[in-house]
Short mmCIF file of C-alpha atoms and ligand atoms in Angstrom, two decimals:
data_model
loop_
_atom_site.label_atom_id
_atom_site.label_comp_id
_atom_site.label_asym_id
_atom_site.label_seq_id
_atom_site.Cartn_x
_atom_site.Cartn_y
_atom_site.Cartn_z
CA MET A 1 -21.68 9.68 27.45
CA PRO A 2 -18.17 8.32 27.02
CA ARG A 3 -16.19 9.73 24.16
CA PHE A 4 -15.25 6.83 21.96
CA LYS A 5 -11.83 6.69 20.41
CA SER A 6 -10.31 4.39 17.87
CA VAL A 7 -8.48 1.42 19.34
CA LYS A 8 -4.86 2.14 20.27
CA GLY A 9 -2.56 1.73 17.27
CA MET A 10 -5.46 1.78 14.82
CA GLN A 11 -6.33 4.76 12.68
CA ASP A 12 -9.04 6.18 10.46
CA ILE A 13 -8.18 6.86 6.85
CA LEU A 14 -10.09 9.99 5.95
CA PRO A 15 -11.56 11.05 2.57
CA GLU A 16 -8.66 13.39 1.81
CA GLU A 17 -6.41 10.32 1.79
CA GLU A 18 -8.42 8.57 -0.90
CA ALA A 19 -6.53 9.91 -3.93
CA LEU A 20 -3.11 8.99 -2.51
CA TRP A 21 -4.29 5.57 -1.40
CA SER A 22 -5.85 4.76 -4.73
CA ARG A 23 -2.67 5.92 -6.49
CA VAL A 24 -0.69 3.40 -4.43
CA THR A 25 -3.13 0.49 -4.53
CA GLY A 26 -3.93 1.24 -8.20
CA ALA A 27 -0.23 1.06 -9.10
CA ALA A 28 0.20 -2.18 -7.14
CA VAL A 29 -2.75 -3.84 -8.86
CA SER A 30 -1.85 -2.61 -12.33
CA ILE A 31 1.78 -3.75 -12.04
CA ALA A 32 0.69 -7.12 -10.60
CA ARG A 33 -1.66 -7.61 -13.55
CA ARG A 34 1.23 -6.87 -15.95
CA PHE A 35 2.99 -9.93 -14.50
CA GLY A 36 -0.16 -12.04 -14.75
CA PHE A 37 -1.18 -12.04 -11.08
CA ALA A 38 -4.85 -12.49 -10.16
CA LYS A 39 -6.50 -11.43 -6.93
CA ILE A 40 -7.30 -13.73 -4.04
CA ASP A 41 -9.34 -12.41 -1.11
CA THR A 42 -9.16 -14.53 2.01
CA PRO A 43 -11.01 -13.92 5.30
CA VAL A 44 -9.55 -11.62 7.92
CA LEU A 45 -10.15 -14.33 10.54
CA GLU A 46 -8.42 -17.70 10.43
CA ALA A 47 -7.88 -20.52 12.91
CA THR A 48 -5.16 -19.52 15.38
CA ALA A 49 -3.51 -22.90 14.77
CA LEU A 50 -2.90 -21.95 11.11
CA PHE A 51 -0.59 -19.11 12.11
CA ALA A 52 0.99 -21.05 14.97
CA ARG A 53 1.91 -23.79 12.53
CA GLY A 54 2.55 -21.70 9.40
CA VAL A 55 4.37 -18.70 10.83
CA GLY A 56 5.96 -20.50 13.78
CA GLU A 57 5.35 -20.50 17.54
CA ASP A 58 8.72 -18.90 18.27
CA THR A 59 8.23 -15.83 16.10
CA ASP A 60 7.40 -12.47 17.65
CA ILE A 61 4.24 -12.34 15.58
CA VAL A 62 2.79 -15.57 16.95
CA SER A 63 4.22 -15.44 20.45
CA LYS A 64 3.13 -11.92 21.34
CA GLU A 65 1.41 -9.96 18.58
CA MET A 66 -1.71 -11.83 17.57
CA TYR A 67 -5.26 -10.70 18.24
CA SER A 68 -6.83 -14.03 19.16
CA PHE A 69 -10.10 -14.90 20.83
CA LEU A 70 -12.19 -17.96 21.55
CA ASP A 71 -15.20 -18.21 19.30
CA ARG A 72 -18.54 -19.27 20.67
CA GLY A 73 -19.29 -22.90 19.92
CA ARG A 74 -22.63 -24.67 19.64
CA ASP A 75 -24.91 -24.86 22.70
CA GLY A 76 -22.84 -22.38 24.64
CA GLU A 77 -19.73 -24.52 24.41
CA GLN A 78 -16.39 -22.94 23.84
CA GLY A 79 -15.52 -22.73 20.14
CA GLU A 80 -12.15 -22.73 18.46
CA SER A 81 -9.52 -20.05 18.83
CA LEU A 82 -9.57 -17.54 15.95
CA THR A 83 -7.03 -14.87 15.05
CA LEU A 84 -7.11 -11.67 13.02
CA ARG A 85 -4.56 -12.33 10.31
CA PRO A 86 -1.08 -11.03 11.25
CA GLU A 87 0.20 -11.68 7.70
CA PHE A 88 -1.24 -12.90 4.40
CA THR A 89 0.85 -15.90 3.41
CA ALA A 90 -0.50 -18.57 5.77
CA GLY A 91 -4.13 -17.74 4.86
CA VAL A 92 -3.39 -17.70 1.12
CA MET A 93 -1.70 -21.11 1.43
CA ARG A 94 -4.68 -22.44 3.39
CA ALA A 95 -6.96 -21.21 0.57
CA TYR A 96 -4.67 -22.74 -2.08
CA ILE A 97 -4.91 -26.13 -0.40
CA GLU A 98 -8.59 -25.94 0.52
CA ASN A 99 -9.76 -24.83 -2.93
CA GLY A 100 -7.64 -27.30 -4.87
CA LEU A 101 -5.64 -24.59 -6.63
CA ALA A 102 -2.83 -27.16 -6.89
CA SER A 103 -4.81 -28.90 -9.64
CA ARG A 104 -4.95 -25.73 -11.76
CA PRO A 105 -2.10 -24.76 -14.11
CA GLN A 106 1.01 -23.97 -12.06
CA PRO A 107 2.38 -21.69 -10.90
CA GLN A 108 -0.53 -19.76 -9.42
CA LYS A 109 0.29 -16.05 -9.19
CA LEU A 110 -1.91 -14.47 -6.53
CA TYR A 111 -2.06 -11.00 -5.05
CA SER A 112 -4.03 -9.69 -2.09
CA LEU A 113 -4.69 -6.32 -0.59
CA GLY A 114 -6.15 -5.66 2.82
CA PRO A 115 -5.78 -5.15 6.56
CA ILE A 116 -3.28 -6.97 8.76
CA PHE A 117 -3.34 -6.97 12.58
CA ARG A 118 -0.34 -7.11 14.89
CA ARG A 119 -0.35 -6.11 18.52
CA GLU A 120 2.99 -4.33 18.31
CA ARG A 121 4.04 -1.38 20.41
CA PRO A 122 2.51 1.55 18.49
CA GLN A 123 4.98 4.13 17.22
CA LYS A 124 5.47 6.22 14.13
CA LEU A 125 4.48 4.16 11.07
CA ARG A 126 3.98 1.11 13.24
CA TYR A 127 0.29 0.41 13.66
CA ARG A 128 -1.76 -2.41 15.10
CA GLN A 129 -3.98 -2.44 12.05
CA PHE A 130 -2.27 -1.66 8.76
CA ASN A 131 -2.70 -2.64 5.13
CA GLN A 132 -0.48 -4.79 3.00
CA PHE A 133 -0.14 -5.53 -0.68
CA ASN A 134 0.91 -9.16 -0.84
CA ALA A 135 1.96 -11.31 -3.79
CA GLU A 136 2.72 -15.02 -4.00
CA ILE A 137 3.90 -17.31 -6.81
CA ILE A 138 2.93 -20.83 -5.79
CA GLY A 139 3.94 -24.04 -7.53
CA SER A 140 7.30 -23.21 -9.11
CA ALA A 141 10.81 -23.74 -7.78
CA ASP A 142 12.30 -21.80 -10.71
CA PRO A 143 14.51 -18.84 -9.68
CA VAL A 144 12.55 -16.86 -12.28
CA ALA A 145 9.62 -17.00 -9.83
CA ASP A 146 11.85 -15.39 -7.17
CA LEU A 147 12.96 -12.87 -9.77
CA GLU A 148 9.37 -11.94 -10.67
CA ILE A 149 8.53 -11.34 -6.99
CA LEU A 150 11.59 -9.11 -6.65
CA LEU A 151 10.78 -7.27 -9.88
CA LEU A 152 7.19 -6.71 -8.81
CA ALA A 153 8.40 -5.17 -5.53
CA TYR A 154 11.00 -3.11 -7.37
CA MET A 155 8.63 -1.80 -10.03
CA LEU A 156 5.99 -0.90 -7.48
CA HIS A 157 8.42 1.31 -5.58
CA SER A 158 10.23 2.74 -8.59
CA GLU A 159 7.00 3.64 -10.40
CA LEU A 160 5.80 5.39 -7.26
CA GLY A 161 8.96 7.52 -7.26
CA PHE A 162 11.13 5.86 -4.58
CA LYS A 163 14.83 6.65 -4.92
CA ASN A 164 18.05 4.65 -4.46
CA LEU A 165 16.36 1.29 -4.39
CA ASN A 166 18.60 -1.61 -3.49
CA PHE A 167 17.79 -5.21 -2.59
CA GLN A 168 19.33 -6.84 0.45
CA ILE A 169 19.36 -10.50 -0.39
CA ASN A 170 20.47 -13.78 1.16
CA SER A 171 19.72 -17.47 0.99
CA THR A 172 18.65 -19.40 4.08
CA GLY A 173 19.10 -22.78 2.41
CA ASP A 174 16.77 -25.75 2.63
CA PRO A 175 16.01 -28.43 5.24
CA GLU A 176 19.15 -30.27 4.19
CA CYS A 177 21.73 -27.49 4.48
CA LYS A 178 20.02 -25.06 6.88
CA PRO A 179 20.51 -27.30 10.00
CA ARG A 180 24.22 -27.59 9.23
CA TYR A 181 24.47 -23.84 9.17
CA ILE A 182 22.47 -23.44 12.37
CA GLU A 183 24.87 -25.82 14.12
CA ALA A 184 27.85 -23.81 12.85
CA LEU A 185 26.24 -20.57 13.96
CA LYS A 186 25.48 -21.98 17.42
CA ALA A 187 29.04 -23.27 17.74
CA TYR A 188 30.38 -19.83 16.77
CA LEU A 189 28.09 -17.91 19.15
CA ALA A 190 28.21 -20.29 22.13
CA PRO A 191 31.53 -19.01 23.57
CA HIS A 192 30.10 -15.45 23.45
CA ALA A 193 26.67 -16.37 24.79
CA GLU A 194 27.16 -14.65 28.16
CA LYS A 195 27.99 -11.36 26.47
CA LEU A 196 25.02 -11.33 24.08
CA ALA A 197 21.97 -9.21 24.83
CA PRO A 198 19.48 -11.18 27.01
CA THR A 199 16.92 -11.49 24.17
CA ASP A 200 19.61 -12.91 21.92
CA ARG A 201 20.77 -15.37 24.54
CA ASP A 202 17.21 -16.59 24.58
CA ARG A 203 17.06 -16.68 20.77
CA LEU A 204 20.29 -18.63 20.64
CA GLN A 205 18.46 -21.41 22.46
CA ARG A 206 15.13 -21.24 20.67
CA ASN A 207 15.76 -19.84 17.19
CA PRO A 208 19.48 -19.17 16.61
CA LEU A 209 19.01 -17.72 13.12
CA ARG A 210 17.17 -14.81 14.66
CA VAL A 211 20.32 -13.72 16.49
CA LEU A 212 21.78 -12.86 13.10
CA ASP A 213 19.39 -9.97 12.45
CA SER A 214 19.62 -8.70 16.00
CA LYS A 215 19.74 -4.93 16.44
CA GLU A 216 21.00 -5.21 20.04
CA ARG A 217 24.12 -3.18 20.78
CA GLU A 218 25.73 -5.89 22.95
CA THR A 219 25.27 -8.53 20.26
CA LEU A 220 26.43 -6.62 17.18
CA PRO A 221 30.22 -6.95 17.75
CA TYR A 222 29.92 -10.76 17.68
CA LEU A 223 27.97 -10.86 14.43
CA ALA A 224 30.60 -9.33 12.14
CA ASP A 225 32.61 -12.57 12.01
CA ALA A 226 29.71 -15.00 12.18
CA PRO A 227 29.77 -17.76 9.56
CA HIS A 228 27.90 -17.04 6.32
CA MET A 229 24.95 -19.14 5.28
CA LEU A 230 26.12 -18.97 1.68
CA ASP A 231 29.20 -21.04 2.60
CA TYR A 232 26.95 -23.84 3.84
CA LEU A 233 24.47 -24.04 0.95
CA ASN A 234 24.13 -27.37 -0.79
CA GLU A 235 24.53 -27.56 -4.55
CA GLY A 236 20.85 -27.04 -5.36
CA CYS A 237 20.48 -23.98 -3.12
CA ARG A 238 23.76 -22.52 -4.37
CA ALA A 239 22.70 -22.93 -8.03
CA HIS A 240 19.29 -21.41 -7.28
CA PHE A 241 20.84 -18.37 -5.63
CA SER A 242 23.43 -17.75 -8.31
CA GLU A 243 20.86 -18.07 -11.11
CA LEU A 244 18.71 -15.46 -9.37
CA LEU A 245 21.64 -13.08 -8.89
CA GLY A 246 22.55 -13.63 -12.55
CA TYR A 247 19.11 -12.37 -13.62
CA LEU A 248 19.41 -9.34 -11.34
CA ASP A 249 22.86 -8.57 -12.81
CA ALA A 250 21.55 -8.92 -16.37
CA LEU A 251 18.64 -6.60 -15.66
CA GLY A 252 20.79 -4.07 -13.81
CA ILE A 253 18.73 -4.35 -10.61
CA PRO A 254 20.93 -3.20 -7.69
CA TYR A 255 21.38 -5.60 -4.80
CA THR A 256 23.70 -6.32 -1.89
CA VAL A 257 24.25 -9.81 -0.54
CA ASN A 258 23.50 -9.38 3.16
CA HIS A 259 24.77 -12.35 5.19
CA ARG A 260 22.82 -11.30 8.25
CA LEU A 261 19.44 -11.12 6.57
CA VAL A 262 17.25 -14.02 7.69
CA ARG A 263 13.83 -12.36 8.20
CA GLY A 264 11.78 -13.27 11.22
CA LEU A 265 9.52 -16.04 10.03
CA ASP A 266 10.21 -19.76 10.27
CA TYR A 267 8.88 -20.71 6.86
CA TYR A 268 11.55 -19.20 4.64
CA THR A 269 13.79 -21.43 2.54
CA LYS A 270 16.40 -20.35 0.00
CA THR A 271 15.81 -16.73 -1.03
CA VAL A 272 15.08 -14.02 1.55
CA PHE A 273 15.14 -10.35 0.65
CA GLU A 274 14.26 -6.84 1.64
CA LEU A 275 13.98 -3.85 -0.63
CA TRP A 276 15.76 -0.85 0.84
CA GLY A 277 15.48 2.72 -0.30
CA GLU A 278 15.15 6.32 0.74
CA GLY A 279 12.03 7.55 2.35
CA LEU A 280 11.60 5.90 5.74
CA GLY A 281 14.94 7.19 7.00
CA ALA A 282 18.29 7.13 5.25
CA GLN A 283 18.13 3.50 4.18
CA ALA A 284 15.33 1.38 5.49
CA ALA A 285 13.43 -1.75 4.55
CA LEU A 286 10.47 -0.79 2.37
CA CYS A 287 9.23 -4.35 2.00
CA GLY A 288 10.44 -7.90 2.27
CA GLY A 289 9.75 -11.50 1.40
CA GLY A 290 11.23 -14.77 0.35
CA ARG A 291 10.78 -18.38 -0.66
CA TYR A 292 8.86 -20.90 1.47
CA ASP A 293 9.15 -24.27 -0.24
CA GLY A 294 8.05 -26.32 2.76
CA LEU A 295 5.10 -24.26 3.92
CA ILE A 296 2.24 -25.82 1.96
CA GLU A 297 3.29 -29.30 2.97
CA LEU A 298 3.62 -28.15 6.58
CA LEU A 299 0.00 -26.96 6.37
CA GLY A 300 -1.22 -30.31 5.08
CA GLY A 301 -1.02 -29.77 1.31
CA PRO A 302 1.06 -31.50 -1.34
CA PRO A 303 4.78 -30.60 -1.39
CA THR A 304 4.68 -27.30 -3.28
CA PRO A 305 7.28 -24.56 -3.65
CA GLY A 306 6.36 -20.90 -3.35
CA VAL A 307 7.78 -17.40 -3.08
CA GLY A 308 6.25 -14.06 -2.15
CA PHE A 309 6.51 -10.61 -0.61
CA ALA A 310 4.43 -8.04 1.23
CA ALA A 311 4.62 -4.25 1.25
CA GLY A 312 2.98 -1.95 3.81
CA ILE A 313 0.63 0.55 2.18
CA GLU A 314 0.66 3.10 5.05
CA ARG A 315 4.43 3.41 4.78
CA ILE A 316 4.38 3.87 1.00
CA VAL A 317 1.62 6.47 1.32
CA HIS A 318 3.65 8.25 4.00
CA VAL A 319 6.75 8.46 1.81
CA ILE A 320 4.83 9.69 -1.22
CA ARG A 321 3.13 12.36 0.90
CA GLU A 322 6.44 13.48 2.40
CA GLN A 323 7.98 13.75 -1.04
CA GLY A 324 5.14 16.05 -2.09
CA VAL A 325 4.43 13.87 -5.12
CA SER A 326 1.40 15.35 -6.84
CA VAL A 327 -1.39 12.88 -7.21
CA PRO A 328 -4.27 13.48 -9.60
CA ALA A 329 -7.50 14.20 -7.76
CA LEU A 330 -10.22 11.58 -8.15
CA PRO A 331 -13.15 12.38 -10.44
CA GLN A 332 -15.80 14.53 -8.79
CA PRO A 333 -19.17 15.64 -10.11
CA ARG A 334 -18.70 18.78 -12.18
CA LEU A 335 -22.35 19.74 -11.97
CA PHE A 336 -24.33 21.04 -9.00
CA VAL A 337 -28.13 20.94 -9.19
CA ALA A 338 -29.69 23.91 -7.35
CA TYR A 339 -33.35 24.75 -6.83
CA GLN A 340 -35.71 27.31 -5.38
CA GLY A 341 -38.86 26.13 -3.61
CA ASP A 342 -40.31 22.75 -2.70
CA ALA A 343 -41.86 21.96 -6.06
CA ALA A 344 -38.59 22.75 -7.82
CA LYS A 345 -36.79 20.54 -5.29
CA GLN A 346 -38.67 17.51 -6.62
CA ALA A 347 -37.77 18.38 -10.19
CA ALA A 348 -34.13 18.90 -9.18
CA VAL A 349 -34.03 15.49 -7.48
CA ALA A 350 -35.44 13.91 -10.64
CA LEU A 351 -32.95 15.77 -12.84
CA ALA A 352 -29.93 14.70 -10.77
CA SER A 353 -31.17 11.09 -10.61
CA ASP A 354 -31.65 11.00 -14.35
CA LEU A 355 -28.10 12.24 -14.95
CA ARG A 356 -26.60 9.66 -12.61
CA LEU A 357 -28.58 6.89 -14.31
CA ARG A 358 -26.92 7.98 -17.53
CA GLY A 359 -23.49 7.73 -15.90
CA ILE A 360 -23.01 11.45 -15.30
CA GLY A 361 -21.96 12.74 -11.88
CA ALA A 362 -24.10 15.39 -10.19
CA ARG A 363 -24.39 16.85 -6.69
CA ILE A 364 -27.64 18.19 -5.34
CA ALA A 365 -28.30 20.86 -2.74
CA PHE A 366 -29.57 19.71 0.66
CA ASP A 367 -31.64 21.38 3.34
CA GLY A 368 -33.47 24.02 1.26
CA ARG A 369 -30.74 26.65 1.55
CA SER A 370 -30.91 29.97 -0.26
CA LEU A 371 -29.87 30.03 -3.89
CA LYS A 372 -26.89 32.14 -2.94
CA ALA A 373 -25.77 29.55 -0.38
CA GLN A 374 -26.26 26.80 -2.94
CA PHE A 375 -23.97 28.61 -5.37
CA ARG A 376 -21.39 28.95 -2.61
CA ASP A 377 -21.64 25.19 -2.01
CA ALA A 378 -21.18 24.50 -5.72
CA ASP A 379 -18.03 26.59 -5.67
CA ARG A 380 -16.76 24.92 -2.52
CA TYR A 381 -17.18 21.49 -4.08
CA GLY A 382 -15.28 22.63 -7.17
CA CYS A 383 -18.26 22.20 -9.48
CA ALA A 384 -17.82 24.09 -12.73
CA TYR A 385 -21.53 24.20 -13.58
CA VAL A 386 -24.78 24.82 -11.73
CA ALA A 387 -28.13 23.71 -13.13
CA VAL A 388 -30.87 25.83 -11.54
CA ILE A 389 -34.53 24.94 -11.35
CA GLY A 390 -36.65 27.75 -9.93
CA PRO A 391 -40.35 28.51 -10.27
CA ASP A 392 -39.90 29.89 -13.83
CA GLU A 393 -37.95 26.86 -15.03
CA LEU A 394 -40.46 24.57 -13.35
CA ALA A 395 -43.35 26.22 -15.20
CA ALA A 396 -41.53 26.20 -18.54
CA GLY A 397 -39.98 22.71 -18.21
CA SER A 398 -36.56 24.29 -18.64
CA VAL A 399 -33.21 24.44 -16.82
CA THR A 400 -30.91 27.44 -16.35
CA LEU A 401 -27.31 26.39 -16.76
CA ARG A 402 -24.64 28.58 -15.24
CA ASP A 403 -21.00 28.15 -16.17
CA LEU A 404 -19.12 29.27 -13.06
CA THR A 405 -15.75 29.57 -14.72
CA ARG A 406 -17.03 31.93 -17.40
CA SER A 407 -19.84 33.50 -15.38
CA ALA A 408 -22.17 32.85 -18.30
CA GLN A 409 -25.68 31.46 -18.12
CA GLN A 410 -28.27 30.12 -20.46
CA THR A 411 -31.81 28.80 -20.09
CA MET A 412 -32.65 25.74 -22.16
CA THR A 413 -35.20 22.96 -22.45
CA ARG A 414 -34.68 19.81 -20.38
CA GLU A 415 -33.89 17.90 -23.61
CA ALA A 416 -31.27 20.44 -24.65
CA PHE A 417 -29.80 20.34 -21.15
CA GLY A 418 -29.64 16.52 -21.25
CA ALA A 419 -27.82 16.62 -24.60
CA TRP A 420 -25.39 19.24 -23.26
CA ALA A 421 -24.72 17.16 -20.14
CA ILE A 422 -23.99 14.01 -22.12
CA GLN A 423 -21.66 15.88 -24.43
CA THR A 424 -19.82 17.99 -21.86
CA LEU A 425 -19.92 16.12 -18.57
CA SER A 426 -19.64 12.46 -19.42
CA ALA A 427 -16.19 12.96 -20.96
CA GLN A 428 -15.05 14.98 -17.94
CA ASP A 429 -16.41 12.46 -15.45
CA ALA A 430 -14.63 9.66 -17.24
CA THR A 431 -11.25 11.29 -16.92
CA THR A 432 -9.47 12.35 -13.77
CA VAL A 433 -10.01 15.98 -12.98
CA ALA A 434 -6.99 17.77 -11.55
P1 AMP B 1 6.53 -8.08 7.28
O1 AMP B 1 5.34 -8.96 7.05
O2 AMP B 1 6.85 -7.85 8.72
O3 AMP B 1 7.69 -8.45 6.42
O4 AMP B 1 6.08 -6.64 6.79
C1 AMP B 1 5.94 -6.33 5.45
C2 AMP B 1 5.72 -4.85 5.33
O5 AMP B 1 4.55 -4.47 6.03
C3 AMP B 1 6.82 -4.00 5.97
O6 AMP B 1 7.86 -3.74 5.08
C4 AMP B 1 6.08 -2.73 6.32
O7 AMP B 1 6.00 -1.87 5.21
C5 AMP B 1 4.70 -3.21 6.65
N1 AMP B 1 4.50 -3.32 8.10
C6 AMP B 1 4.90 -4.31 8.92
N2 AMP B 1 4.49 -4.08 10.18
C7 AMP B 1 3.84 -2.90 10.17
C8 AMP B 1 3.17 -2.12 11.18
N3 AMP B 1 3.07 -2.51 12.45
N4 AMP B 1 2.60 -0.93 10.80
C9 AMP B 1 2.66 -0.54 9.51
N5 AMP B 1 3.26 -1.23 8.53
C10 AMP B 1 3.85 -2.41 8.84
#
């Protein structure tokens, strides 16, 4: 038989990861709810054309990283091309349009949590399937919407213990002023074109803004004196940006205006940002996002402004683990039900089932192991109590309760045991046990 392995760049998340993951996703959801976000779950598969149009054909994501396939159509005909989502925003916008969310009170504040697929070259913390927490505020052009997206990203990372957080922020203008800037940038770079890295020479033709955030050694010297987008903003974009920065100043949120930040996707207008901080290297992008006022219209909806961000869960989990942050263990059953003999096994199964129906956690022994082995299992699982049903208990309708931490034991009627369990275990199950 072949030995099956997970697909390259994709990983299993094992049970020992659960507490850390739920700490991160729990924090994200609870902070999002504090701002009034509600959850939207969209399918993992969407029409390929949605991403081609929404994210942009020239982006790395669409041009080389999508998992796409042709669906089967009716009567054996070829169906449409589908793609595993390489980002959340386009799908959330499709859902906003399709479900008429535009006719509900605006703005709509929506968060999502789930897997994203990009066929990137796998390396440390770069996977082909990873999870994102994504948030969008749709239907408001107010800089306060941008602010709330930034604050949500900031609070998520600060509450999880990230240090030295600092926003990198820029404005990419709107369809009126952006083209003027692109022309100026092209004019500035054109005389140097031959000396730019080959990928950037290509970008200069197809998507000149992308040259700005190039990491290529040959290109970098020519970027220092490149014109700044902020000098080309029209009045509306300039006012929007300065109002946003004013809020950040007033709230004492640290930021740096980064003239080279454009972010890779075509749909951004006005604000673009990344949150930098310690953890993934000295200073690295922890998450990023921006405003996309033309996107919904581009996808066939009414002209609607929007702003959002996405954070990668694997990377946050990695940083928290590296920092040795202690995370409370998740609740586990505190009681182990042990038995001796087949008849007692039935009674033990009934006892454990009854407890669970009442909301109390209980484990039960499997495979008819010796009582000694069952006690060892109870200890291994961290259960504090063992309820034993042996032949004597079966005959008397009783239960022997052993308290492992105090090495004390007591035989009691089933009713008395039930009352004890409700009193002692339900409170413990409800809280997180360290
Ligand atoms: P992006 O949509 O590229 O702005 O990514 C948003 C966030 O998702 C990043 O800041 C990362 O935390 C995370 N992310 C992006 N690509 C990957 C990947 N290949 N593997 C793991 N996390 C990723």
